[in-house]
mmCIF file of C-alpha atoms in Angstrom:
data_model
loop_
_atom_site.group_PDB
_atom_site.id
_atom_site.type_symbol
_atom_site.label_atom_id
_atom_site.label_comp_id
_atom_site.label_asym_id
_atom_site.label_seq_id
_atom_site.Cartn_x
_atom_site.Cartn_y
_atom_site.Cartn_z
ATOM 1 C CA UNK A 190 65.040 116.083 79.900
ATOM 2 C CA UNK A 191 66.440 113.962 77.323
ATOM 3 C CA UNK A 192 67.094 109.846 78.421
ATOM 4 C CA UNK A 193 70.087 108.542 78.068
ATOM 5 C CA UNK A 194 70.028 104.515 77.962
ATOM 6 C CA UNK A 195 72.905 103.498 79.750
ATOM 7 C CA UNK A 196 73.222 100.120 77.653
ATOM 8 C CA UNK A 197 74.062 102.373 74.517
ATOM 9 C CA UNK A 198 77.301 103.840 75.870
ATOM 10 C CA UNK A 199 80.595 102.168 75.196
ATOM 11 C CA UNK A 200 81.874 99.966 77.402
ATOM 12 C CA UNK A 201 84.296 102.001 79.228
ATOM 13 C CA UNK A 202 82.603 105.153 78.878
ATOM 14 C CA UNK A 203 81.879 106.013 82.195
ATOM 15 C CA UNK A 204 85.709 105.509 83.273
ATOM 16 C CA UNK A 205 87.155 108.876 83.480
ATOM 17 C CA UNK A 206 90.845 108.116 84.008
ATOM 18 C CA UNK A 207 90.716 109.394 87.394
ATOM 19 C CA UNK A 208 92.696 106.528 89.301
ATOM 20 C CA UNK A 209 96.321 106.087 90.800
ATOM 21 C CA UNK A 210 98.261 103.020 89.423
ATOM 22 C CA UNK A 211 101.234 101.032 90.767
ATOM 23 C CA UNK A 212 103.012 97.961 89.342
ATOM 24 C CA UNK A 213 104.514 94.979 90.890
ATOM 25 C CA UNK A 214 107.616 93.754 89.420
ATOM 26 C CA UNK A 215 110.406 89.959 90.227
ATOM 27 C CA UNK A 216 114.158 90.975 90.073
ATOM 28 C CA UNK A 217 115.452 89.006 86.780
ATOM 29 C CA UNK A 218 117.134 85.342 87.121
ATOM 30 C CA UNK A 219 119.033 86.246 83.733
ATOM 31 C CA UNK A 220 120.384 88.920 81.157
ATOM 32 C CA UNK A 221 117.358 88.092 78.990
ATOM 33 C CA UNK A 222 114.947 88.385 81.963
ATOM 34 C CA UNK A 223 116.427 91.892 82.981
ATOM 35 C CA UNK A 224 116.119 93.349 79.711
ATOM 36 C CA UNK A 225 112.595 92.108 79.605
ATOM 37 C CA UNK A 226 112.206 93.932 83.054
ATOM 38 C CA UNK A 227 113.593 97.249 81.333
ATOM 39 C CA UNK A 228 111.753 96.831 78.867
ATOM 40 C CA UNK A 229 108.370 96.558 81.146
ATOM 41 C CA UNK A 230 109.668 99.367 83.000
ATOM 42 C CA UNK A 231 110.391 101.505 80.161
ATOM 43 C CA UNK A 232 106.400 101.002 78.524
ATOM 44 C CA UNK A 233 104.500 101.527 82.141
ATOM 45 C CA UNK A 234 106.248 104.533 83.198
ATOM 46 C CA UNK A 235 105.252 106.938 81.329
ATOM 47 C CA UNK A 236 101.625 106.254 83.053
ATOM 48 C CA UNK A 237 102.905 108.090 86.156
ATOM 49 C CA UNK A 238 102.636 104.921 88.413
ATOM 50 C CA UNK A 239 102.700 106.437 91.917
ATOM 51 C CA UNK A 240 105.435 103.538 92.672
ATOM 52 C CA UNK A 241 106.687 100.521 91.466
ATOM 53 C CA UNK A 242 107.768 97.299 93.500
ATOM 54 C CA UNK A 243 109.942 94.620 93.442
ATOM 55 C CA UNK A 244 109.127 91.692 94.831
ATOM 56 C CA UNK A 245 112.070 89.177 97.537
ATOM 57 C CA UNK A 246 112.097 85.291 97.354
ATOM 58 C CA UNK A 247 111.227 83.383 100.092
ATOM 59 C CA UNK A 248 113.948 83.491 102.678
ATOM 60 C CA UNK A 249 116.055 86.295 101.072
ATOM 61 C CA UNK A 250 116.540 84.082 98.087
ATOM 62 C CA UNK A 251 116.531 87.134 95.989
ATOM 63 C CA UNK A 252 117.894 89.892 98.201
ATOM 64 C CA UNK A 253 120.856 90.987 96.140
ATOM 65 C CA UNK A 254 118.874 90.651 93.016
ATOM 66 C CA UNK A 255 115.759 92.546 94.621
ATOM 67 C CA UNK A 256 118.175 95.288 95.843
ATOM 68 C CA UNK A 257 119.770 95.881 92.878
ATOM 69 C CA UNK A 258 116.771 96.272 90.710
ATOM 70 C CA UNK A 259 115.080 98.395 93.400
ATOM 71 C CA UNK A 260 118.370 100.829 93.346
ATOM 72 C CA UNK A 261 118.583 101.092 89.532
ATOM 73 C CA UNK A 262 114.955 102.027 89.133
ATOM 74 C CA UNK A 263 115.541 104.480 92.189
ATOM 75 C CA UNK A 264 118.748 105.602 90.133
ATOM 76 C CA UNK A 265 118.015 105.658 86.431
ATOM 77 C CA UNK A 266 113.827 106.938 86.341
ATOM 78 C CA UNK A 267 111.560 108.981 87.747
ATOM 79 C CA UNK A 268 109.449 106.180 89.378
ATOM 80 C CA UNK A 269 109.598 105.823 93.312
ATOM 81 C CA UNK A 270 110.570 102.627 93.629
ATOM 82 C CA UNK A 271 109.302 100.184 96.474
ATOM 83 C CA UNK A 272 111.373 96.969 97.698
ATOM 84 C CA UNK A 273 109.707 93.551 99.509
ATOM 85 C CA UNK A 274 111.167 93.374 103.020
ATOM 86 C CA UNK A 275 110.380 90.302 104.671
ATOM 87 C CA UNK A 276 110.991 88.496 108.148
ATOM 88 C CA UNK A 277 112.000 85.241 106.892
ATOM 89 C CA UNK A 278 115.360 83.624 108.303
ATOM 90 C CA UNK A 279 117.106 86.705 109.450
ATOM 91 C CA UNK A 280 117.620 88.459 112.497
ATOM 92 C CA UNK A 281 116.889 91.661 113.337
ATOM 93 C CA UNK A 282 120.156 93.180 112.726
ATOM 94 C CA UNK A 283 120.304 92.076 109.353
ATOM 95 C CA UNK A 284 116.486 92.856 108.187
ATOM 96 C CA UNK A 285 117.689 96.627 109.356
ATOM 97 C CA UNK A 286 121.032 96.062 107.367
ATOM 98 C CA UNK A 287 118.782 95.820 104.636
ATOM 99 C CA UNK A 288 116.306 98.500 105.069
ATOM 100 C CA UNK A 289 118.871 100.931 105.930
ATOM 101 C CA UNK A 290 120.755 100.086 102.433
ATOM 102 C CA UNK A 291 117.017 100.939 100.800
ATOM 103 C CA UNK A 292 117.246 103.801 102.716
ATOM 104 C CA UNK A 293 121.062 104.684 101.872
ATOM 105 C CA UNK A 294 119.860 103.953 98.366
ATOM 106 C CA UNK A 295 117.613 106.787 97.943
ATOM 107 C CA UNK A 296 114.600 103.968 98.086
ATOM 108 C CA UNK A 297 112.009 105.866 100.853
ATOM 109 C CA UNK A 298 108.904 103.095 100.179
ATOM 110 C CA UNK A 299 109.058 99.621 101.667
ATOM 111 C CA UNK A 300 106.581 96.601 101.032
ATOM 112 C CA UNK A 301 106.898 95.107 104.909
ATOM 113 C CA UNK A 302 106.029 91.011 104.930
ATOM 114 C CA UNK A 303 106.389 88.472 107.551
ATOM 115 C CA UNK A 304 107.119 86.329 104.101
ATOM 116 C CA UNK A 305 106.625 82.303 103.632
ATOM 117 C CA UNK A 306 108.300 79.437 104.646
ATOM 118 C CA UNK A 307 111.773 78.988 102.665
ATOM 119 C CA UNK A 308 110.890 75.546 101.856
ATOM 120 C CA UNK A 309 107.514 75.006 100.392
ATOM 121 C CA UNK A 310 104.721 72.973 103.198
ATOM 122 C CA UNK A 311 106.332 74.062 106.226
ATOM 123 C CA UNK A 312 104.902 75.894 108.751
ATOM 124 C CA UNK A 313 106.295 79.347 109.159
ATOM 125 C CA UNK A 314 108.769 79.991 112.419
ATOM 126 C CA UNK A 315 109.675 83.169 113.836
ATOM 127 C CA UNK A 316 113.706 83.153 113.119
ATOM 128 C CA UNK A 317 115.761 83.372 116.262
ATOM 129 C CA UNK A 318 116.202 86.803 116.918
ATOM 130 C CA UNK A 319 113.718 87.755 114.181
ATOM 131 C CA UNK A 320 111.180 90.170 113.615
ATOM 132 C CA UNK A 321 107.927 88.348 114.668
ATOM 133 C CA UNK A 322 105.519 88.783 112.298
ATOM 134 C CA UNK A 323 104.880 92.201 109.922
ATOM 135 C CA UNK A 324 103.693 94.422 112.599
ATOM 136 C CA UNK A 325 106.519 93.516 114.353
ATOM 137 C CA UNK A 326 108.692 94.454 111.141
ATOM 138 C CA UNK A 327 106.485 97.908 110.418
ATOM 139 C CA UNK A 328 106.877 98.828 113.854
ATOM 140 C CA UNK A 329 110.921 98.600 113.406
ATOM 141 C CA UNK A 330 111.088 99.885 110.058
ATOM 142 C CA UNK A 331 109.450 103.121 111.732
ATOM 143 C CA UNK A 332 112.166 103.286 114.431
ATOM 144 C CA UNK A 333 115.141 103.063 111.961
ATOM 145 C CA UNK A 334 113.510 106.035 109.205
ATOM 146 C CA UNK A 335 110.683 107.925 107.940
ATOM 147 C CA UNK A 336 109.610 105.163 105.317
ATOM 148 C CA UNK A 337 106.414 104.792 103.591
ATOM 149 C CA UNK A 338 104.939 101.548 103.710
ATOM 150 C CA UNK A 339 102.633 98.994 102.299
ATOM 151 C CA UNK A 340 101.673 95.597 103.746
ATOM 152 C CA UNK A 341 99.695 92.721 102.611
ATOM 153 C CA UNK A 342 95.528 91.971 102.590
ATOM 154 C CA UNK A 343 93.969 89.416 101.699
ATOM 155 C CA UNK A 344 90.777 89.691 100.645
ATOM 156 C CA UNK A 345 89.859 86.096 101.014
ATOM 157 C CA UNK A 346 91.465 85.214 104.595
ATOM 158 C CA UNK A 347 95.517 84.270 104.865
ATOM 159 C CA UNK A 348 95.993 80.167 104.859
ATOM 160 C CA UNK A 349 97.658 80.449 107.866
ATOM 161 C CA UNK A 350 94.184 82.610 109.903
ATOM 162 C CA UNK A 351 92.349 80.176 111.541
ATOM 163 C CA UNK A 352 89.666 82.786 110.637
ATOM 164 C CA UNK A 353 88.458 86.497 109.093
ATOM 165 C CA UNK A 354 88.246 88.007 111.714
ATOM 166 C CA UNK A 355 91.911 87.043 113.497
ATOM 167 C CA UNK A 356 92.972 88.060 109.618
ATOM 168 C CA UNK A 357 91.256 91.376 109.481
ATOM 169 C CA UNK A 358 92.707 91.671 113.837
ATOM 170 C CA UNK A 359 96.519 91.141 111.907
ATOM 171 C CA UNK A 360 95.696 93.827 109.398
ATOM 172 C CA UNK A 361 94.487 96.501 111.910
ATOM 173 C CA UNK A 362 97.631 95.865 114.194
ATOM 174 C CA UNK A 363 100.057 96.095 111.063
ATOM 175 C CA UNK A 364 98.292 99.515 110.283
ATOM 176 C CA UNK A 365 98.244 100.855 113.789
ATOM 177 C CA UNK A 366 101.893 99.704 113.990
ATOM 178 C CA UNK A 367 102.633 102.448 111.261
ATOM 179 C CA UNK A 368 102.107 100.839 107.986
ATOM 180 C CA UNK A 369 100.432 104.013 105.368
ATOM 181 C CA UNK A 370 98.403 101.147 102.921
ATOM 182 C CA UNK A 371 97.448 97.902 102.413
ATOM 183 C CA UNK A 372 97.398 95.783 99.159
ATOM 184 C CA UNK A 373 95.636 92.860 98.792
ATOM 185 C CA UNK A 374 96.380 89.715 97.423
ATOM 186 C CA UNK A 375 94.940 89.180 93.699
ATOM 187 C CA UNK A 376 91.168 88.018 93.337
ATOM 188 C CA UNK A 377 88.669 87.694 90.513
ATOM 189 C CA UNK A 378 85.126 88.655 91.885
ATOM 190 C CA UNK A 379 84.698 92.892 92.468
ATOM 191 C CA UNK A 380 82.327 91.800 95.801
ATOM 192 C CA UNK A 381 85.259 89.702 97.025
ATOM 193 C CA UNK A 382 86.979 93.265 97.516
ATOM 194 C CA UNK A 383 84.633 95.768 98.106
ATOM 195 C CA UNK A 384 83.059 93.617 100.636
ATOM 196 C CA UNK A 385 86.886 92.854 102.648
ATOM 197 C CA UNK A 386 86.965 96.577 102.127
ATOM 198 C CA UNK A 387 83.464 96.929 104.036
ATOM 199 C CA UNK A 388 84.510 94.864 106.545
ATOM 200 C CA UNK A 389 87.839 96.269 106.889
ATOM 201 C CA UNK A 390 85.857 99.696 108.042
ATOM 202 C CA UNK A 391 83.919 98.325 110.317
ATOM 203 C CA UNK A 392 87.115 96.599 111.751
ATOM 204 C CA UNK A 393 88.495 100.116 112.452
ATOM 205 C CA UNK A 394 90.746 100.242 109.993
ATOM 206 C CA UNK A 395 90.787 103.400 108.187
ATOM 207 C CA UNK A 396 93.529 103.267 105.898
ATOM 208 C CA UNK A 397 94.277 103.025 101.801
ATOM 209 C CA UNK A 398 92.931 99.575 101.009
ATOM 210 C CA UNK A 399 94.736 98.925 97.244
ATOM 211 C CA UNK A 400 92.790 95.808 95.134
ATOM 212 C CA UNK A 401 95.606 93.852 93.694
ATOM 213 C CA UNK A 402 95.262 92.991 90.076
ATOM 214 C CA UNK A 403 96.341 89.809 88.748
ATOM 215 C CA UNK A 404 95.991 89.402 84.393
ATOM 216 C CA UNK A 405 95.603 85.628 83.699
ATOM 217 C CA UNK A 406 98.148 85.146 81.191
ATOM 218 C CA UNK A 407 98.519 81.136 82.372
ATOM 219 C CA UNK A 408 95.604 79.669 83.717
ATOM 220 C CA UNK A 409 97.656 76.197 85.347
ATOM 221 C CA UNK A 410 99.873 79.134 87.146
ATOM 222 C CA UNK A 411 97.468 81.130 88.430
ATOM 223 C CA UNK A 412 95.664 77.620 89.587
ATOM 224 C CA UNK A 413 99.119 76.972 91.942
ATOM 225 C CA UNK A 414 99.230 80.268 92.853
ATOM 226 C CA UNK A 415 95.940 80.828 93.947
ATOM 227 C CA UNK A 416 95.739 77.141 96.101
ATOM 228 C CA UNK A 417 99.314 78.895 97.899
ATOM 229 C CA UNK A 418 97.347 82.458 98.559
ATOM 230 C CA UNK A 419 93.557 80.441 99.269
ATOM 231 C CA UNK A 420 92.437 82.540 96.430
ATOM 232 C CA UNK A 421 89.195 80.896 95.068
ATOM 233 C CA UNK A 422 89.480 80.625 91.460
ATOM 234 C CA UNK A 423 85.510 80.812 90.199
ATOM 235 C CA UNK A 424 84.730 78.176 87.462
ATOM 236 C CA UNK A 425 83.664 80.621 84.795
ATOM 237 C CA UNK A 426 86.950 81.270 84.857
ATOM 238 C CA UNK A 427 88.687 77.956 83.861
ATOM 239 C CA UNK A 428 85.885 77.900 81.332
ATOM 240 C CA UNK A 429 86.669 80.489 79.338
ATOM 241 C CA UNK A 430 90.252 79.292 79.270
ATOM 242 C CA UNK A 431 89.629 75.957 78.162
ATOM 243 C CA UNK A 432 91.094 75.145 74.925
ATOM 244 C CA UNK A 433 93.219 78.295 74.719
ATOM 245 C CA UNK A 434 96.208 76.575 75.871
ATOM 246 C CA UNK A 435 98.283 76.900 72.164
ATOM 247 C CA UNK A 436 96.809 80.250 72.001
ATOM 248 C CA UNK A 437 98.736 82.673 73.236
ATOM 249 C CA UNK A 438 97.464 85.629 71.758
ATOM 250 C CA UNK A 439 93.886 84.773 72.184
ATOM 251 C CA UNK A 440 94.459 84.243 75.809
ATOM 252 C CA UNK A 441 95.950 87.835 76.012
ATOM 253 C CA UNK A 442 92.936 89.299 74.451
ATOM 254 C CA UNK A 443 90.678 86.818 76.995
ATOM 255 C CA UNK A 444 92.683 88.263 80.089
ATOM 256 C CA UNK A 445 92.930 91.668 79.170
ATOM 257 C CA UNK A 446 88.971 91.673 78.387
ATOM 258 C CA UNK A 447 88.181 90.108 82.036
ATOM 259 C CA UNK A 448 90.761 92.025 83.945
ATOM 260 C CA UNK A 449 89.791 94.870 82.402
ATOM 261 C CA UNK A 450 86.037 94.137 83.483
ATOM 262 C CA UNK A 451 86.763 93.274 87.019
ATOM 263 C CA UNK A 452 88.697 96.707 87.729
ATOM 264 C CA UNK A 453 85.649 98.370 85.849
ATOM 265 C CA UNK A 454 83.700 97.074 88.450
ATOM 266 C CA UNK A 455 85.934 98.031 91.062
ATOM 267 C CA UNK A 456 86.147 101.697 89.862
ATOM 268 C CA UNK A 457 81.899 101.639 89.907
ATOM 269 C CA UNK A 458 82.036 100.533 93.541
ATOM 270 C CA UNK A 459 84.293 103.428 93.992
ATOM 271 C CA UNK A 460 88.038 102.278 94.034
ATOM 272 C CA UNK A 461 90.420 104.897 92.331
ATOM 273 C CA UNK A 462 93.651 102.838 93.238
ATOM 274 C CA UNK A 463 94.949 99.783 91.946
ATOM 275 C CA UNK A 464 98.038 97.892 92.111
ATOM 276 C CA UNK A 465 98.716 95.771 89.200
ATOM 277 C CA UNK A 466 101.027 92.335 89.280
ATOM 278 C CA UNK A 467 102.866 92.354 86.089
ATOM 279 C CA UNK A 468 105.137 89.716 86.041
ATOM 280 C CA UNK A 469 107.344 91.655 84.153
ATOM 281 C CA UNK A 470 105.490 91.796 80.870
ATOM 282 C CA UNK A 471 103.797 95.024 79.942
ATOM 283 C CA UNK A 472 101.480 94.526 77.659
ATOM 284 C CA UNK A 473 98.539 93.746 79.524
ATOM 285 C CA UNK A 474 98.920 95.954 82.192
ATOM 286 C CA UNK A 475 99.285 99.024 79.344
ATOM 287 C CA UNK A 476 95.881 97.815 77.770
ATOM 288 C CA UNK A 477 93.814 97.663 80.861
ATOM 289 C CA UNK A 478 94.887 100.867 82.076
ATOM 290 C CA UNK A 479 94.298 102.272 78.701
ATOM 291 C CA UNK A 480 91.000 100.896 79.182
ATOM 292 C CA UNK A 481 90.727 102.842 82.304
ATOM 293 C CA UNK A 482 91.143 105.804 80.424
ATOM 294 C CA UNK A 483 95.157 106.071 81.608
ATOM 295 C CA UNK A 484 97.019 108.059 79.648
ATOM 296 C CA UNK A 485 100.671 108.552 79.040
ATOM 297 C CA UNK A 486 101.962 112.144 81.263
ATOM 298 C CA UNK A 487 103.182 114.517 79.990
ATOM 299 C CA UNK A 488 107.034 114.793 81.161
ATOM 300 C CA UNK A 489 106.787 111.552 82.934
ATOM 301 C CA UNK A 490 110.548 110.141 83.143
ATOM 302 C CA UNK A 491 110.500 106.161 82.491
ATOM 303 C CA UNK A 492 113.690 103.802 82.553
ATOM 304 C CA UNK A 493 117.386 105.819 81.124
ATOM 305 C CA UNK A 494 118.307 105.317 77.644
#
């Protein structure tokens, strides 16, 4: 029997390709923006992601833009395309106005979200007439068609749970109210998800948990984000940032080398799905999925010339 030392092997050797991506996109503020977007859209789909979302502004800030973007990808590529539905200041009538223009748009896949507060430090409210909360909002999304749909984990406890456990209670009644996955928020340690993914089993819930991926292209950004999410952000992290600030390249290569190493991880504990948050750039989403041994598909239809 011959010994094989598993320090020799490269590192991404033992990563056989053998994972389903999907890619989280913002509708675009401006001409330049969109054709950044298209651009994004154009590089990552030939990957075969099994869908690709779009993401809505707090309060339906972006709900033309979202809709739009969400119908052209449903339109012009191959992709299934997802759209961000949330509960946030509007009644019920008009959240199923909107879902049933998804639906009338060919768009079959819905992200469902109770959403955040349209003014930054308040405390969410239930909208008059309003879906409740997101099991409230999977449970009529189910009524009006046959959609498939993701809703939100998060790994680390939602600000607003006053603990896990109520957090991982929310989850299970947003699956058992019809919801097909769930994708957590970003995070930077592999236990942080494969032990909310333990938990989440022995909470009952038995369906697709999806570890969203978040590529630190700005370390200040991803500081605000993570303090809005209660993502912990570990300080090896800020550490190996330091001083990279009017290096932009050198961060890419940084982020793409750690995010790359934390889905590694992921795929050793056993996770073959992952859900990557662009913010509609391309690049380092490409490299760590070429990483993961992703290739390009044959026949795979990306964005119309």
């Amino acid at each position: 029997m011959t010994f094989v030392d598993p320090l020799a092997a490269p590192l991404f050797a033992d990563v056989a390709g053998d994972i389903d991506i999907s890619f989280e996109f913002f509708p675009p503020k401006s001409e330049k923006m969109e054709a950044a977007l298209w651009e994004s859209i154009e590089t990552l789909g030939p990957l075969g992601p099994r869908f690709v979302s779009v993401t809505y502004g707090a309060g339906g800030t972006t709900r033309d833009r979202t809709h739009a973007t969400v119908a052209r990808i449903a339109r012009e590529t191959g992709i299934p395309a997802a759209a961000h539905l949330t509960c946030v200041e509007a009644t019920r009538d008009e959240v199923d106005a909107v879902a049933e223009a998804y639906w009338a748009a060919g768009v079959r896949h819905i992200v469902a979200l109770r959403g955040d507060p349209p003014r930054a430090g308040e405390k969410y409210q239930t909208h008059p007439g309003g879906y409740e909360n997101a099991a409230d909002l999977v449970a009529g999304l189910r009524r009006l068609h046959p959609f498939e749909i993701s809703v939100s984990a998060y790994p680390e406890c939602h600000p607003d749970s006053p603990s896990k456990q109520a957090d991982l209670d929310n989850l299970k009644r947003k699956i058992d109210a019809g919801a097909n996955r769930a994708i957590t928020q970003f995070f930077f340690e592999p236990e942080t998800f494969l032990r909310f993914r333990d938990d989440a089993a022995a909470a009952g819930i038995d369906a697709e948990i999806v570890p969203g991926i978040m590529p630190v292209t700005n370390y200040a950004a991803i500081q605000r984000m993570a303090a809005m999410c209660g993502t912990e952000v570990p300080a090896w992290l800020g550490r190996l940032f330091d001083g990279l600030e009017d290096h932009p390249a050198a961060r890419q290569l940084v982020a793409a080398t750690l995010t790359a190493e934390l889905c590694r991880k992921l795929y050793a504990g056993g996770v073959r799905q992952f859900h990557f948050y662009t913010l509609n750039r391309a690049e380092l989403s490409y490299a760590i999925c070429h990483l993961l041994g992703v290739r390009a598909k044959p026949g795979a239809v990306a964005a119309a010339a």
